[in-house]
Coordinates of C-alpha atoms and ligand atoms in Angstrom, one line a residue:
M23 CA 78.6 90.9 123.8
M24 CA 80.9 91.8 121.0
E25 CA 79.5 93.5 118.0
K26 CA 80.0 91.2 115.2
L27 CA 82.3 91.8 112.6
R28 CA 81.1 92.2 108.6
L29 CA 82.5 89.7 106.5
A30 CA 82.7 89.5 102.8
T31 CA 84.1 87.0 100.3
L32 CA 84.4 87.0 96.6
W33 CA 86.2 85.5 94.0
F34 CA 87.7 86.6 90.4
D35 CA 89.8 84.7 88.4
G36 CA 89.7 81.6 90.6
C37 CA 88.6 77.9 90.5
S38 CA 86.3 78.2 93.9
G39 CA 88.6 76.0 95.5
C40 CA 89.6 78.4 98.2
H41 CA 86.1 78.8 99.2
M42 CA 85.9 75.3 99.3
S43 CA 88.2 75.3 101.7
L44 CA 86.5 77.9 103.9
L45 CA 83.5 75.3 103.8
D46 CA 86.0 72.8 104.7
T47 CA 86.5 74.5 108.4
D48 CA 83.0 72.3 108.6
E49 CA 81.3 73.0 112.4
R50 CA 84.2 75.3 112.7
L51 CA 82.1 77.7 110.6
L52 CA 79.4 78.2 113.0
E53 CA 82.4 79.1 115.8
L54 CA 83.4 81.9 113.2
T55 CA 79.6 83.2 112.8
A56 CA 78.9 83.7 116.2
F57 CA 81.7 86.7 115.7
L58 CA 80.9 87.7 111.8
D59 CA 78.0 88.3 109.9
I60 CA 78.3 87.6 106.1
V61 CA 77.3 90.3 104.1
Y62 CA 78.5 89.3 100.7
S63 CA 79.8 86.1 99.1
P64 CA 79.1 83.3 96.5
L65 CA 77.7 81.5 99.9
V66 CA 74.9 83.8 100.4
D67 CA 72.4 85.8 98.1
V68 CA 73.2 89.5 98.1
K69 CA 74.1 91.1 94.7
E70 CA 75.9 94.3 95.8
F71 CA 78.9 94.7 97.6
P72 CA 78.1 96.3 100.6
D73 CA 79.7 99.5 102.3
K74 CA 81.5 99.3 105.4
V75 CA 82.8 95.6 105.4
D76 CA 85.7 94.8 108.1
I77 CA 87.2 92.1 106.3
T78 CA 87.2 91.0 102.9
C79 CA 88.8 87.6 101.7
V80 CA 89.4 87.8 98.0
E81 CA 90.1 84.8 95.9
G82 CA 91.5 84.8 92.5
A83 CA 93.8 86.8 90.2
I84 CA 92.9 90.1 88.5
S85 CA 92.6 89.4 84.6
S86 CA 89.9 92.0 83.4
P87 CA 89.1 95.8 83.3
E88 CA 85.9 94.4 85.5
D89 CA 87.7 92.7 88.0
E90 CA 90.0 95.9 88.1
R91 CA 87.0 98.1 88.7
M92 CA 85.3 95.7 91.5
L93 CA 88.5 95.1 93.2
V94 CA 88.8 99.3 93.6
R95 CA 85.0 99.0 94.8
V96 CA 85.8 96.3 97.0
R97 CA 89.1 97.8 98.5
N98 CA 87.1 101.2 99.2
S99 CA 85.0 99.6 101.1
S100 CA 87.0 97.1 103.3
R101 CA 88.8 98.1 106.5
L102 CA 91.0 95.0 105.9
L103 CA 91.4 93.0 102.3
V104 CA 92.9 89.6 102.6
A105 CA 94.3 88.0 99.7
L106 CA 92.9 84.4 99.6
G107 CA 95.1 81.8 98.2
D108 CA 97.9 81.8 95.9
C109 CA 96.0 83.1 92.6
A110 CA 95.3 86.2 94.6
V111 CA 98.9 86.1 96.5
T112 CA 100.8 85.6 93.4
G113 CA 98.8 85.2 90.0
N114 CA 99.2 81.6 90.3
I115 CA 97.4 79.2 87.4
P116 CA 95.1 82.1 85.5
A117 CA 99.2 84.1 85.3
M118 CA 100.3 80.9 83.5
R119 CA 98.6 82.6 80.2
N120 CA 101.0 85.7 80.8
I121 CA 103.9 84.1 78.9
E122 CA 102.1 84.4 75.8
G123 CA 99.1 86.8 76.7
A124 CA 95.7 86.9 76.3
P125 CA 95.6 87.2 72.5
A126 CA 97.8 84.2 72.1
M127 CA 95.6 81.9 74.5
L128 CA 92.5 82.9 73.2
R129 CA 93.9 81.9 69.8
S130 CA 94.9 78.7 71.3
I131 CA 91.8 77.8 73.2
Y132 CA 89.2 78.6 69.9
T133 CA 91.2 78.1 66.7
S134 CA 93.9 75.2 67.4
G135 CA 91.6 72.5 67.1
N136 CA 89.9 70.5 64.9
G137 CA 86.5 72.3 64.7
L138 CA 84.7 72.7 61.4
Q139 CA 85.0 76.8 61.9
P140 CA 87.3 77.6 64.4
Q141 CA 87.1 81.4 65.4
I142 CA 87.3 83.6 68.2
P143 CA 83.9 84.5 69.4
A144 CA 83.0 88.1 68.4
L145 CA 80.1 88.6 71.2
D146 CA 79.8 87.7 74.7
L147 CA 83.3 87.1 75.5
P148 CA 84.4 89.6 78.3
A149 CA 87.4 91.8 77.6
L150 CA 90.2 90.5 79.1
N151 CA 93.7 92.0 80.3
D152 CA 96.8 90.9 78.7
K153 CA 98.3 89.5 82.0
A154 CA 96.6 88.0 84.7
L155 CA 98.0 89.4 88.0
P156 CA 97.8 89.2 91.8
L157 CA 95.7 91.6 94.1
H158 CA 98.4 93.9 95.0
R159 CA 99.5 95.2 91.6
F160 CA 96.1 97.0 92.0
V161 CA 95.6 97.9 95.8
P162 CA 97.1 97.8 99.0
V163 CA 96.3 94.3 100.7
D164 CA 96.6 93.8 104.1
L165 CA 97.2 89.5 104.6
F166 CA 98.3 87.5 102.2
I167 CA 97.3 83.6 102.9
P168 CA 99.0 81.6 100.4
G169 CA 97.8 77.9 99.4
C170 CA 96.4 76.6 96.6
P171 CA 94.3 76.3 98.1
P172 CA 94.9 77.3 102.0
G173 CA 94.1 74.5 104.2
A174 CA 90.6 74.6 106.4
D175 CA 93.0 75.2 109.5
T176 CA 94.7 77.7 108.1
L177 CA 91.8 79.8 107.4
F178 CA 90.3 78.9 110.7
T179 CA 93.2 80.0 112.3
A180 CA 93.6 83.4 110.5
L181 CA 90.1 84.3 110.7
T182 CA 90.4 83.8 114.3
A183 CA 93.4 86.1 114.6
L184 CA 91.4 88.5 112.4
I185 CA 88.4 88.6 114.5
H186 CA 90.2 89.2 117.5
G187 CA 92.8 91.5 115.9
N188 CA 96.1 89.8 117.0
T189 CA 97.5 89.0 113.8
G190 CA 100.7 89.6 114.9
H191 CA 100.2 86.1 116.6
I192 CA 98.9 84.2 113.8
A193 CA 101.0 80.9 114.3
L194 CA 101.4 80.5 110.5
P195 CA 105.2 81.1 109.0
T196 CA 104.1 81.7 105.6
C197 CA 101.4 84.8 106.3
F198 CA 102.5 88.0 106.2
G199 CA 101.2 91.6 106.1
A200 CA 101.7 93.9 103.1
Ligands
SF4_28 S1 94.5 79.4 94.7 FE1 94.3 77.1 94.0 S2 92.5 76.8 95.0 FE2 92.5 78.8 95.2 S3 91.4 79.9 93.5 FE3 93.7 79.8 92.7 S4 93.9 77.7 91.6 FE4 92.1 77.7 92.9

């Protein structure tokens, strides 16, 4: 019996739609979990990113110093890092703010309306990078799975190929290695 691979999934600056697509594999998730242990994910209750993860799928762009630190931690603990969805692959929706930068975005959100005391909150607002950027701008990425979100069939095909170690035969013209 093949030893199960350790799978992690997480999201940074994303909408969770890519994880919804993973759930959309429906009963095929059971097929995958015959080969995979989910050791860290929004889908399971684990607080600390573990060591020695075989495959980590990352949704979302990198938008803050905290994202950067966590991404490096994840990269160092993962054998294969997968950019899951367009935000992780290109920046996509979060990167729309890059045209003007983070300070202009915050001014637009908090001070351009008709509130009585428009102001940018001084407390509890996490630090933001000026630009939201894709994963490969910070760390090496082993596989890119584009799509907003990638379809459930795409994810199932890609994960199945990764499980069996034959990514060279993934039948997806839009998948490519770093
Ligand atoms: S790629 Fe699309 S579905 Fe996935 S996190 Fe980004 S906006 Fe959401």
